[in-house]
mmCIF file of C-alpha atoms in Angstrom:
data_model
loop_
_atom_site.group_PDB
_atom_site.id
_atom_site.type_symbol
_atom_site.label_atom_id
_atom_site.label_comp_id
_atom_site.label_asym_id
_atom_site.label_seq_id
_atom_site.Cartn_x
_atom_site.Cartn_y
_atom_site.Cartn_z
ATOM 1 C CA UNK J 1 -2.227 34.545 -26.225
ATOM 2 C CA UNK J 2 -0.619 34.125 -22.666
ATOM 3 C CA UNK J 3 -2.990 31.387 -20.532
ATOM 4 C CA UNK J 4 -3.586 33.139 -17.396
ATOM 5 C CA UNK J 5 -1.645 31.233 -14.325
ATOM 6 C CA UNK J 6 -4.331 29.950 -11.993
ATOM 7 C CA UNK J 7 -4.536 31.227 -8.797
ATOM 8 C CA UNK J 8 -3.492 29.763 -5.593
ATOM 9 C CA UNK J 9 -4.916 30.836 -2.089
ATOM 10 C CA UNK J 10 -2.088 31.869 -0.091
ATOM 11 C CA UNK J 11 -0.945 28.940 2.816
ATOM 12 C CA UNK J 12 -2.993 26.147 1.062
ATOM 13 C CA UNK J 13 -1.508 22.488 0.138
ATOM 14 C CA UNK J 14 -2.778 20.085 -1.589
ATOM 15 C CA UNK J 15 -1.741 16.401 -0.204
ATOM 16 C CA UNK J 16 -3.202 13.233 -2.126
ATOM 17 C CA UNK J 17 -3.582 10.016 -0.779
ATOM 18 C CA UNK J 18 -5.588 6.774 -0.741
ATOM 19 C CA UNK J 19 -8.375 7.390 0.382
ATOM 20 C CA UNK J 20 -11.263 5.551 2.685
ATOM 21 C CA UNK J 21 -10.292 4.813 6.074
ATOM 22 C CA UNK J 22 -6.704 5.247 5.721
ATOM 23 C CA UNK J 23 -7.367 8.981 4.550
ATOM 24 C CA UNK J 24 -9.667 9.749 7.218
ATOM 25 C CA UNK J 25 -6.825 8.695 9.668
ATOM 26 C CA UNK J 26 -4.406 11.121 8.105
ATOM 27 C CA UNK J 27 -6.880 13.982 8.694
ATOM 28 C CA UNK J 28 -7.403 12.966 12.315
ATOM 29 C CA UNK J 29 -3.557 12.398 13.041
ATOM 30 C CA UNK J 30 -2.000 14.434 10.158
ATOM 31 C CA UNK J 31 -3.552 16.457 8.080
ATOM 32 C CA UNK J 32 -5.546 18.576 10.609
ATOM 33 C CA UNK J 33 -2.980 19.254 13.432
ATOM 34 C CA UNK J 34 -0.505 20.012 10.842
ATOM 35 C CA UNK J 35 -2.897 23.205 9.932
ATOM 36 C CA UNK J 36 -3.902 24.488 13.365
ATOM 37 C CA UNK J 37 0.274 24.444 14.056
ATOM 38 C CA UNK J 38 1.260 26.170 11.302
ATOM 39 C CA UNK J 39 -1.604 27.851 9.503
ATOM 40 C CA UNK J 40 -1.534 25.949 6.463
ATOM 41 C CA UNK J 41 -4.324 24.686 4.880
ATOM 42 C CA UNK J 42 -4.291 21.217 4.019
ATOM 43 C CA UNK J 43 -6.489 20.450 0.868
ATOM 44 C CA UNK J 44 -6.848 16.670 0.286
ATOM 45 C CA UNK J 45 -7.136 15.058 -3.085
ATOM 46 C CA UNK J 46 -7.130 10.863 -3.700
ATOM 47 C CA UNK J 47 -5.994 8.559 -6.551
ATOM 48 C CA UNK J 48 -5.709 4.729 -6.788
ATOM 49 C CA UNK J 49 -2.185 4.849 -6.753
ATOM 50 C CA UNK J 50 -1.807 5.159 -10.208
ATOM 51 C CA UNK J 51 1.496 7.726 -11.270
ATOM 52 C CA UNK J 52 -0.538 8.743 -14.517
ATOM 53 C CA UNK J 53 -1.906 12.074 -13.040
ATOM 54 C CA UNK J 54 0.990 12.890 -11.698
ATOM 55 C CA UNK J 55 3.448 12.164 -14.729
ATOM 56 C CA UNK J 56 0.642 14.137 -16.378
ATOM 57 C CA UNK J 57 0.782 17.220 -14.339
ATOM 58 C CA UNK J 58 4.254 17.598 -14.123
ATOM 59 C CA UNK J 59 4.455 17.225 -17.991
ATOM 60 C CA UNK J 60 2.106 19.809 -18.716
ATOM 61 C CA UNK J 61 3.666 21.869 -16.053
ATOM 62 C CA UNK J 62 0.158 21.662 -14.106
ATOM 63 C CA UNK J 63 0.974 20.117 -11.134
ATOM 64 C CA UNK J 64 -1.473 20.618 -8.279
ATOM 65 C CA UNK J 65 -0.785 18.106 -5.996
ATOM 66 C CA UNK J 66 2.296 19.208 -3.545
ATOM 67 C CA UNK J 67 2.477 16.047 -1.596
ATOM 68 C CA UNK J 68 1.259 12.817 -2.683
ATOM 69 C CA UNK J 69 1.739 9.466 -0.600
ATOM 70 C CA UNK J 70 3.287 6.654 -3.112
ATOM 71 C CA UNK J 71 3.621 3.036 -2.903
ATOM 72 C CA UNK J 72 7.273 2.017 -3.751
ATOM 73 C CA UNK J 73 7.770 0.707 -7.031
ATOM 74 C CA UNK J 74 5.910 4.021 -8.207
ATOM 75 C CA UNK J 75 8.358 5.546 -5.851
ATOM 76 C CA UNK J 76 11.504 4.261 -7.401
ATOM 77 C CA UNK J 77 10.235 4.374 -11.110
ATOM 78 C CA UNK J 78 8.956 8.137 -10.766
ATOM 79 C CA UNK J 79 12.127 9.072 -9.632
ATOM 80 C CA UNK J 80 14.368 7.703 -12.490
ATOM 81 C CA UNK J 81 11.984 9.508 -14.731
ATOM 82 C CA UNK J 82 12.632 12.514 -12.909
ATOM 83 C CA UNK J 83 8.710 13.340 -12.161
ATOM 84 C CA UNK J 84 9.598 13.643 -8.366
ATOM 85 C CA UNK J 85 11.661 15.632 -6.619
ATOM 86 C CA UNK J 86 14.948 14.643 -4.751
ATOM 87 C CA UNK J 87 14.554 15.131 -1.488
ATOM 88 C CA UNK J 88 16.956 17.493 0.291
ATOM 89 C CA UNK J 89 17.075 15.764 4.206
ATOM 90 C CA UNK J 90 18.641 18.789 5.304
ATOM 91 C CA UNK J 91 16.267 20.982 4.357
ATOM 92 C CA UNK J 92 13.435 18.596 5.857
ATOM 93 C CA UNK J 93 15.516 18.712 9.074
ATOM 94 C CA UNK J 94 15.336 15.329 9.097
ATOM 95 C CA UNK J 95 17.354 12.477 10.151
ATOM 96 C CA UNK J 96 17.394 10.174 7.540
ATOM 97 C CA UNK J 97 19.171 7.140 9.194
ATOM 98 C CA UNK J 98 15.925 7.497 11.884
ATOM 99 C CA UNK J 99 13.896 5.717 8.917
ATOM 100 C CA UNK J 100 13.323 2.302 7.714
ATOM 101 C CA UNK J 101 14.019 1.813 3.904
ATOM 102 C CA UNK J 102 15.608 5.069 3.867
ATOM 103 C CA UNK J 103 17.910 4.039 1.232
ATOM 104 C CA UNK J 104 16.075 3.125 -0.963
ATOM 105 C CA UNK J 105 15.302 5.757 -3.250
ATOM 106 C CA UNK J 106 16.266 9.525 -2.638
ATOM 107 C CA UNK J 107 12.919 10.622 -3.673
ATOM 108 C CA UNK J 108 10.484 9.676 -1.037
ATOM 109 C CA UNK J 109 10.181 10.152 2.576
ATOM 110 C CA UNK J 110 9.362 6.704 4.208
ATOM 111 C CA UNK J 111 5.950 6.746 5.819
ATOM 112 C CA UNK J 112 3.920 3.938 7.084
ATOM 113 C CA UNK J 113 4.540 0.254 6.572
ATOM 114 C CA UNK J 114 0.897 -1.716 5.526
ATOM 115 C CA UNK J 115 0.806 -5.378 4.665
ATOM 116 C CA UNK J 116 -1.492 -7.089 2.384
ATOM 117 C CA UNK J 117 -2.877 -10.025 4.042
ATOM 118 C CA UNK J 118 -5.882 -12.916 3.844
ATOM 119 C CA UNK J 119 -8.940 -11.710 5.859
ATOM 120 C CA UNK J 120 -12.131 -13.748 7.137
ATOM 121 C CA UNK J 121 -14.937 -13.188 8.734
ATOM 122 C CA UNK J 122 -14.942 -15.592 11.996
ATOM 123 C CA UNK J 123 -18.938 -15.378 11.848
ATOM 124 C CA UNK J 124 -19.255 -17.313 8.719
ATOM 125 C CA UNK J 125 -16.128 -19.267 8.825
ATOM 126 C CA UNK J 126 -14.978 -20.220 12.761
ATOM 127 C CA UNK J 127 -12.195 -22.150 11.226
ATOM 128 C CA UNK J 128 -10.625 -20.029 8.822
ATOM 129 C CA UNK J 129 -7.667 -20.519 6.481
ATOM 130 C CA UNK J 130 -4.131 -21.123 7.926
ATOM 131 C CA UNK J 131 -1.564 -20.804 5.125
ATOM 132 C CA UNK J 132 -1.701 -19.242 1.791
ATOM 133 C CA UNK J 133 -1.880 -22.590 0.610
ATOM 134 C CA UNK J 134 -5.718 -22.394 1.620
ATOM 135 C CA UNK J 135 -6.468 -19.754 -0.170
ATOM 136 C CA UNK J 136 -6.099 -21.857 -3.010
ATOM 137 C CA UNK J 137 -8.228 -25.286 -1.533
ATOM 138 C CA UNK J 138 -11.828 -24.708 -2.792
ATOM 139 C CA UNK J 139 -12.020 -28.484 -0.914
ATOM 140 C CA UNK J 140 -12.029 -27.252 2.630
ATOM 141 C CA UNK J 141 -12.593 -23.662 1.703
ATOM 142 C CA UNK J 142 -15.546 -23.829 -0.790
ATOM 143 C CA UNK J 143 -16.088 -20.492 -2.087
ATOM 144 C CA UNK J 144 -15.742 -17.144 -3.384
ATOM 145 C CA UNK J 145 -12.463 -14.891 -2.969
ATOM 146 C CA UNK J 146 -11.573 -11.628 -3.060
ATOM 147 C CA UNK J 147 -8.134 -10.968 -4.612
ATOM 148 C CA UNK J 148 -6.586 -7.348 -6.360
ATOM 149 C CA UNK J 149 -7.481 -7.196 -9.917
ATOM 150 C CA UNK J 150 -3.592 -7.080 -10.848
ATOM 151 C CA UNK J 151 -0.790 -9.481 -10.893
ATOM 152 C CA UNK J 152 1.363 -7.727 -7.849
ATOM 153 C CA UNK J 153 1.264 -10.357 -4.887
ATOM 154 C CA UNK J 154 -1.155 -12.562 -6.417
ATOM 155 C CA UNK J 155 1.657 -14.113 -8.203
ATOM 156 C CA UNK J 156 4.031 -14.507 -5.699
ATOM 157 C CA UNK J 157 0.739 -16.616 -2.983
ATOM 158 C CA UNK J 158 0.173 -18.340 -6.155
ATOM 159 C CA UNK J 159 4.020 -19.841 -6.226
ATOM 160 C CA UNK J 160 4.027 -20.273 -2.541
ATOM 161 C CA UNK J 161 0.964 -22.275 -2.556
ATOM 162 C CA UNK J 162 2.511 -24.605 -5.517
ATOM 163 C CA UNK J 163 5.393 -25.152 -2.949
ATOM 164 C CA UNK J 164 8.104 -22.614 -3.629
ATOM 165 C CA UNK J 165 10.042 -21.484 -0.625
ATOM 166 C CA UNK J 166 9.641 -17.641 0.349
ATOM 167 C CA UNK J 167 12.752 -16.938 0.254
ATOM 168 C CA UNK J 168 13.167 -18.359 -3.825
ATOM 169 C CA UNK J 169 9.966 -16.345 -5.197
ATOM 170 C CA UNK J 170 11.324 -13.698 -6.979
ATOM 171 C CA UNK J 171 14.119 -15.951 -8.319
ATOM 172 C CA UNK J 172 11.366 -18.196 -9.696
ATOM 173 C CA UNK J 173 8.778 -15.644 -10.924
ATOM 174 C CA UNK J 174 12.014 -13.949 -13.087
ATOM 175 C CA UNK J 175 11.975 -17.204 -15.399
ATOM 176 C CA UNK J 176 9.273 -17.537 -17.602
ATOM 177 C CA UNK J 177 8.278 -20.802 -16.586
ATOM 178 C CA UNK J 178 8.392 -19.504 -13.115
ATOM 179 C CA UNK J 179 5.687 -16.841 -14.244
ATOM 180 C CA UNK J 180 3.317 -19.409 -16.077
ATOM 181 C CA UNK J 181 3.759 -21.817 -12.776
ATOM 182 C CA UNK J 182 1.865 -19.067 -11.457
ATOM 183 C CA UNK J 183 -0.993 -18.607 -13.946
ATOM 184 C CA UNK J 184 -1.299 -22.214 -13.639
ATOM 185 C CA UNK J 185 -1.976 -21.794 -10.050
ATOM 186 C CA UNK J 186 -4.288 -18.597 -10.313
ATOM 187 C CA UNK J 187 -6.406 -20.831 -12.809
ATOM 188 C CA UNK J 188 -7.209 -23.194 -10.236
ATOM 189 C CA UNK J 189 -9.475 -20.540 -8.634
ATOM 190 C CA UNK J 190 -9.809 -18.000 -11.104
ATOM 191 C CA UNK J 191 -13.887 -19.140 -11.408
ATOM 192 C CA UNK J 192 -14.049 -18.275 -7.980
ATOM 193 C CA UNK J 193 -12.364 -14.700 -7.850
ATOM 194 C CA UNK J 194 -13.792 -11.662 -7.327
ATOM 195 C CA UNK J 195 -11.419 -8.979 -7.998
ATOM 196 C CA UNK J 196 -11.443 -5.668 -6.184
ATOM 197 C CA UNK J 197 -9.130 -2.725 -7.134
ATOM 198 C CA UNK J 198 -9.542 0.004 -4.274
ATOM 199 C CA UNK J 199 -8.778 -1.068 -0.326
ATOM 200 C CA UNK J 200 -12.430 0.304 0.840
ATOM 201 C CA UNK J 201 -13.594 -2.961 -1.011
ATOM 202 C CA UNK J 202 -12.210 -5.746 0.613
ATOM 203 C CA UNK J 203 -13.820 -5.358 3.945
ATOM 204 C CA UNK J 204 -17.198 -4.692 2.109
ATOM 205 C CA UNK J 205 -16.977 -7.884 0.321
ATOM 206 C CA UNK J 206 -16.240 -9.875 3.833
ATOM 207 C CA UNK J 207 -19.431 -8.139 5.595
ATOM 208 C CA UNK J 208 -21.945 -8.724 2.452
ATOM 209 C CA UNK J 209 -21.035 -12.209 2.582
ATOM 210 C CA UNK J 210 -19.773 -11.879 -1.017
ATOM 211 C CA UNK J 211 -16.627 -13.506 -0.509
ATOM 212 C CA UNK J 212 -15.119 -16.218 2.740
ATOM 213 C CA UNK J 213 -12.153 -14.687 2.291
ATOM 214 C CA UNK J 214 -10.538 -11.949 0.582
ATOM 215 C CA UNK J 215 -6.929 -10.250 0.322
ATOM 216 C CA UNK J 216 -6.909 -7.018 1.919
ATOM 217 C CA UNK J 217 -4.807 -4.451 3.677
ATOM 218 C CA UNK J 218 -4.421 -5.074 7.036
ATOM 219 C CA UNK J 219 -5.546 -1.658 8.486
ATOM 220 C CA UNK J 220 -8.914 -1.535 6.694
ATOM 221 C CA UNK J 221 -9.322 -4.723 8.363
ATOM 222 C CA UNK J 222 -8.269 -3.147 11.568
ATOM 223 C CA UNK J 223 -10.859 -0.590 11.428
ATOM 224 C CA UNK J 224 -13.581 -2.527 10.384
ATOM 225 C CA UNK J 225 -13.000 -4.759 13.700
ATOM 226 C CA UNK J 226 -12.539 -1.315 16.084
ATOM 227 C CA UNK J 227 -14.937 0.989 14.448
ATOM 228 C CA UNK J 228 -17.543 -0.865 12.410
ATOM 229 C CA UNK J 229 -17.629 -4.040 15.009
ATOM 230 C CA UNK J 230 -17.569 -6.529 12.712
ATOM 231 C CA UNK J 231 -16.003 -10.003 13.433
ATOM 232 C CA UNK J 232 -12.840 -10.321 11.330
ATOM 233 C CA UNK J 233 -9.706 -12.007 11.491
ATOM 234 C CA UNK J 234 -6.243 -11.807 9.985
ATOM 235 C CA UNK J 235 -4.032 -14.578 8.367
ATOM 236 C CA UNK J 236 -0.972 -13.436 8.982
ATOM 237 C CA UNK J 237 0.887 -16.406 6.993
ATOM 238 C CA UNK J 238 2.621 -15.179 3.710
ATOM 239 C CA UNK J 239 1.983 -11.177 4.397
ATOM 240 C CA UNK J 240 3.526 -8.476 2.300
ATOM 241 C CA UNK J 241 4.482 -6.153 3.509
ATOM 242 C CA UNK J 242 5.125 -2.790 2.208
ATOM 243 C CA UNK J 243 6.115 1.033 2.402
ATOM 244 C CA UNK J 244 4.728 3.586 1.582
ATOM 245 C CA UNK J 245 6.680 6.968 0.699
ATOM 246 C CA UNK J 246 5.723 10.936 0.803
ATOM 247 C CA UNK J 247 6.785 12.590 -2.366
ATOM 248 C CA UNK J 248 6.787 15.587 -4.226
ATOM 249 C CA UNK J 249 5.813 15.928 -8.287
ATOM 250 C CA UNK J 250 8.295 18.023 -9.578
ATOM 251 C CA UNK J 251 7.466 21.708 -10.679
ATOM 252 C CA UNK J 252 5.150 22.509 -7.821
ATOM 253 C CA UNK J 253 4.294 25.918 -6.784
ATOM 254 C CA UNK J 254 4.497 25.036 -2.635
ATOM 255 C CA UNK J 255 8.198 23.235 -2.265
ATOM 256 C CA UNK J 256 8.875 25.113 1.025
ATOM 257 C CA UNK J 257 5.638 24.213 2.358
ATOM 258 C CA UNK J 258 5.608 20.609 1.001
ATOM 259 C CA UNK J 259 8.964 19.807 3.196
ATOM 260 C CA UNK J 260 7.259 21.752 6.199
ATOM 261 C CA UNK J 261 4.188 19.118 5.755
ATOM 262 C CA UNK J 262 6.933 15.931 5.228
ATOM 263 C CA UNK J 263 8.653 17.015 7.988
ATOM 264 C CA UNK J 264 5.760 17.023 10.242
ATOM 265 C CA UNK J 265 3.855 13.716 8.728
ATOM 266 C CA UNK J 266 7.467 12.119 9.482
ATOM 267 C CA UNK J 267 7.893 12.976 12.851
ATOM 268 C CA UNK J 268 7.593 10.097 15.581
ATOM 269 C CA UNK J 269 4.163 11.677 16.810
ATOM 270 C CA UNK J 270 2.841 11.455 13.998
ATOM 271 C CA UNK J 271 3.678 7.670 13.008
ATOM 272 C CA UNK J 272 2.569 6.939 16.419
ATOM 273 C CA UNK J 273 -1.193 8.412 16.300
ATOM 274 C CA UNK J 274 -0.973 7.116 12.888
ATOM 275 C CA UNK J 275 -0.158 3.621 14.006
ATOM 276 C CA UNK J 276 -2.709 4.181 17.156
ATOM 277 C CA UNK J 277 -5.579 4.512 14.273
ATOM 278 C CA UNK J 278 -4.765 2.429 11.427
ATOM 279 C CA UNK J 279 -2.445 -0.331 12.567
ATOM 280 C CA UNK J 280 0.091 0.422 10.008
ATOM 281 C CA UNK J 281 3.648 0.198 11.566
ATOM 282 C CA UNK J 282 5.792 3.761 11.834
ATOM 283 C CA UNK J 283 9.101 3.337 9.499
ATOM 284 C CA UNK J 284 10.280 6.439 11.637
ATOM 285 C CA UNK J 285 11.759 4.271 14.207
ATOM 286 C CA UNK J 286 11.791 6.626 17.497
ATOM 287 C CA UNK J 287 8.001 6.192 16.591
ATOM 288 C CA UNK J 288 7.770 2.585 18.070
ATOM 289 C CA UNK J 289 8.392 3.577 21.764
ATOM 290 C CA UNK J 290 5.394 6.151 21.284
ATOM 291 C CA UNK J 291 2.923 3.624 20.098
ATOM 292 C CA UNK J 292 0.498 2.428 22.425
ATOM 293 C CA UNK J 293 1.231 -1.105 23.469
ATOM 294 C CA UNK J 294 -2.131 -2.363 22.955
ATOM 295 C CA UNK J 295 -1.268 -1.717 19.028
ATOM 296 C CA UNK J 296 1.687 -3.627 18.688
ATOM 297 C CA UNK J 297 0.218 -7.326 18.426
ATOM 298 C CA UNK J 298 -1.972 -5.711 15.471
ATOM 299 C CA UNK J 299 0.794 -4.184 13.298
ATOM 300 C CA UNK J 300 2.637 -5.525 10.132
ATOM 301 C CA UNK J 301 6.037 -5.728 11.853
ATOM 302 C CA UNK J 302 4.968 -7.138 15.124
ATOM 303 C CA UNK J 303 7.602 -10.348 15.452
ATOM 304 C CA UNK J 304 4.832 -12.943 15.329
ATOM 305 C CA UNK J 305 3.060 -11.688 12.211
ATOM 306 C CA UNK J 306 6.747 -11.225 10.058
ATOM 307 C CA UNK J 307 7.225 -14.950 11.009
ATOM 308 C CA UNK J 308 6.647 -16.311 7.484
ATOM 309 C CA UNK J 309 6.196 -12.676 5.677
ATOM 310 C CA UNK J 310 7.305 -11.813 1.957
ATOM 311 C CA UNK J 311 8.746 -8.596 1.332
ATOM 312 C CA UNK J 312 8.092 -7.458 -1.673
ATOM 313 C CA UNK J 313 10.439 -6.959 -4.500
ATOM 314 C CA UNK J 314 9.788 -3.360 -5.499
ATOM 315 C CA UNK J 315 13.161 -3.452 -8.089
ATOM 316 C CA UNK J 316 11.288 -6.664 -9.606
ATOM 317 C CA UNK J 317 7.931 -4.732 -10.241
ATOM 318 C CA UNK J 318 9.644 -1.389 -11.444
ATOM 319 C CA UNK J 319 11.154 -3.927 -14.216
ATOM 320 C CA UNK J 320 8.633 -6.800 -15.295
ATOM 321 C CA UNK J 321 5.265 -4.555 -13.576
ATOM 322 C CA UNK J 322 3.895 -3.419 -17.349
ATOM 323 C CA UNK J 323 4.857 -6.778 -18.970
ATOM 324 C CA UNK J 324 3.216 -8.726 -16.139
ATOM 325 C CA UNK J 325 0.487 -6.398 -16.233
ATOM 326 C CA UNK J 326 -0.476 -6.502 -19.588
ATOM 327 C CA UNK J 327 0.049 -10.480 -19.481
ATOM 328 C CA UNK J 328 -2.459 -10.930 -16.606
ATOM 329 C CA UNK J 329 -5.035 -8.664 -18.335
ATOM 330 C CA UNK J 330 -4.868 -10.452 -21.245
ATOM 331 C CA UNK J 331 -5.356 -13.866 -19.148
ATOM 332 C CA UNK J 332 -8.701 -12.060 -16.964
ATOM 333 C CA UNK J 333 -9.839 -12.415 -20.801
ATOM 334 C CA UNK J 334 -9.317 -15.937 -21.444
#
């Protein structure tokens, strides 16, 4: 028996994202003006960033996401297992040398650069942490922090506060004493972790007093200081900072209209309003002109807050990601 094909409503995409704050700004600058200029309806959907839906959809030939906004090891790794499309520039209309990153990967549209940083809350501690090194000094920092229950990032402050250069990171977490250095480090505070796994969390742990500090991305920070008032403060020192990328799971029913939604979430307007709301920094780079001036101190790429930043390695986590993964869950249970 034939399964009946389910039924779409005509002019209706589905875009997928990360939710909280960061979603709500893609309605406001994205999502919505998108649909009153061309008609389309813009369904939203959100995920933790996690590529097993989507390698699951596009498997089972289900796929009923058409856009979905990817971090960039996902990115890269999705595309070599041919679950994403490659994009087609000229068909976007598109220039692709306008964008940061844009080489890459040719399956994903860069879109916003976000940074995960250390955040405080100046109420409860006027004389917050400095380094990345403090992170890691219960001493003068006596406390609870919040960290991402994974080992992305985590690994790389924990090298930098044992004394490795920036610029030598990667070379050191690739040796295997490099990656217990690390674990050696994390253990120092590991009693005093609390681990959060969605970016809505961070910011809640700050304001309930749960944590003194807490890694976080720096536009939920940002919007907890301009919309919710509250009193926090970024440590710049040791930032990552990353891109994020539009793409499109393979085998979906809406190409034409996916690449007519790309093409308009790229555009320097767009970045712009988008960098007006969230504080993430446009990779379109006619963007930057557009954004408002009173944004640029506040934005991942501003020149003082790249001063001492870390990159990172999305090649390195595409490679040692599920063996890292799997050895920092297994050390969460020790």
């Amino acid at each position: 028996m034939l399964l009946a094909k389910p039924a779409f409503a005509g002019d209706q995409l589905t875009v997928t994202s990360g939710g909280g704050s960061f979603q709500q700004a893609q309605r406001k600058a994205v999502f919505e003006p998108f649909s009153k200029s061309t008609g389309i309806k813009v369904t939203d959907d959100e995920y933790s960033y996690d590529s097993t839906k989507i390698r699951a959809m596009v498997q089972s030939k289900t796929v009923s996401w058409d856009v979905v906004n990817a971090g960039p090891a996902t990115t890269i790794r999705l595309c070599g297992d041919g679950i994403i499309e490659t994009i087609d520039w000229k068909k976007l209309g598109l220039d692709r040398a306008k964008f940061m990153d844009n080489d890459k990967n040719d399956c994903g549209v860069p879109n916003l650069i976000s940074a995960t940083v250390i955040a405080y809350d100046k109420d409860k501690l006027p004389s917050g942490p400095k380094t990345i090194a403090d992170l890691f000094d219960l001493q003068k920092f006596p406390g609870k922090r919040g960290l991402t229950k994974g080992p992305w990032g985590n690994l790389e402050w924990a090298l930098i506060a044992d004394g490795v250069a920036i610029k030598d990171v990667y070379k050191v977490l690739s040796t295997r004493e490099g990656v217990d250095r690390a674990f050696k480090k994390l253990d120092t505070i590991k009693k005093e972790v609390v681990w959060w796994t969605t970016g809505a969390q961070p910011p809640q742990l700050l304001a309930d007093g749960q944590v003194v500090m807490t890694s976080a991305y720096n536009g939920r920070i940002y919007d907890a200081i301009k919309n919710s008032g509250k009193h926090f403060e970024i440590m710049w020192d040791a930032q990552q900072p990353a891109i994020s990328f539009w793409v499109v799971p393979k085998g979906g029913p809406r190409l034409d209209d996916a690449y007519k939604f790309i093409a308009f979430a790229s555009s320097p307007q767009a970045h712009a309003e988008m960098a007006r709301i969230t504080a993430y920094a446009p990779s379109n780079k006619d963007a930057m002109a557009l954004v408002d001036p009173a944004i640029l101190p506040h934005v991942p790429t501003a020149p003082d807050n790249l001063r001492n930043a870390l990159p990172s390695d999305s090649i390195f986590w595409m490679e040692k990601g599920d063996e890292l993964g799997q050895r920092f869950t297994a050390w969460l249970l020790k």
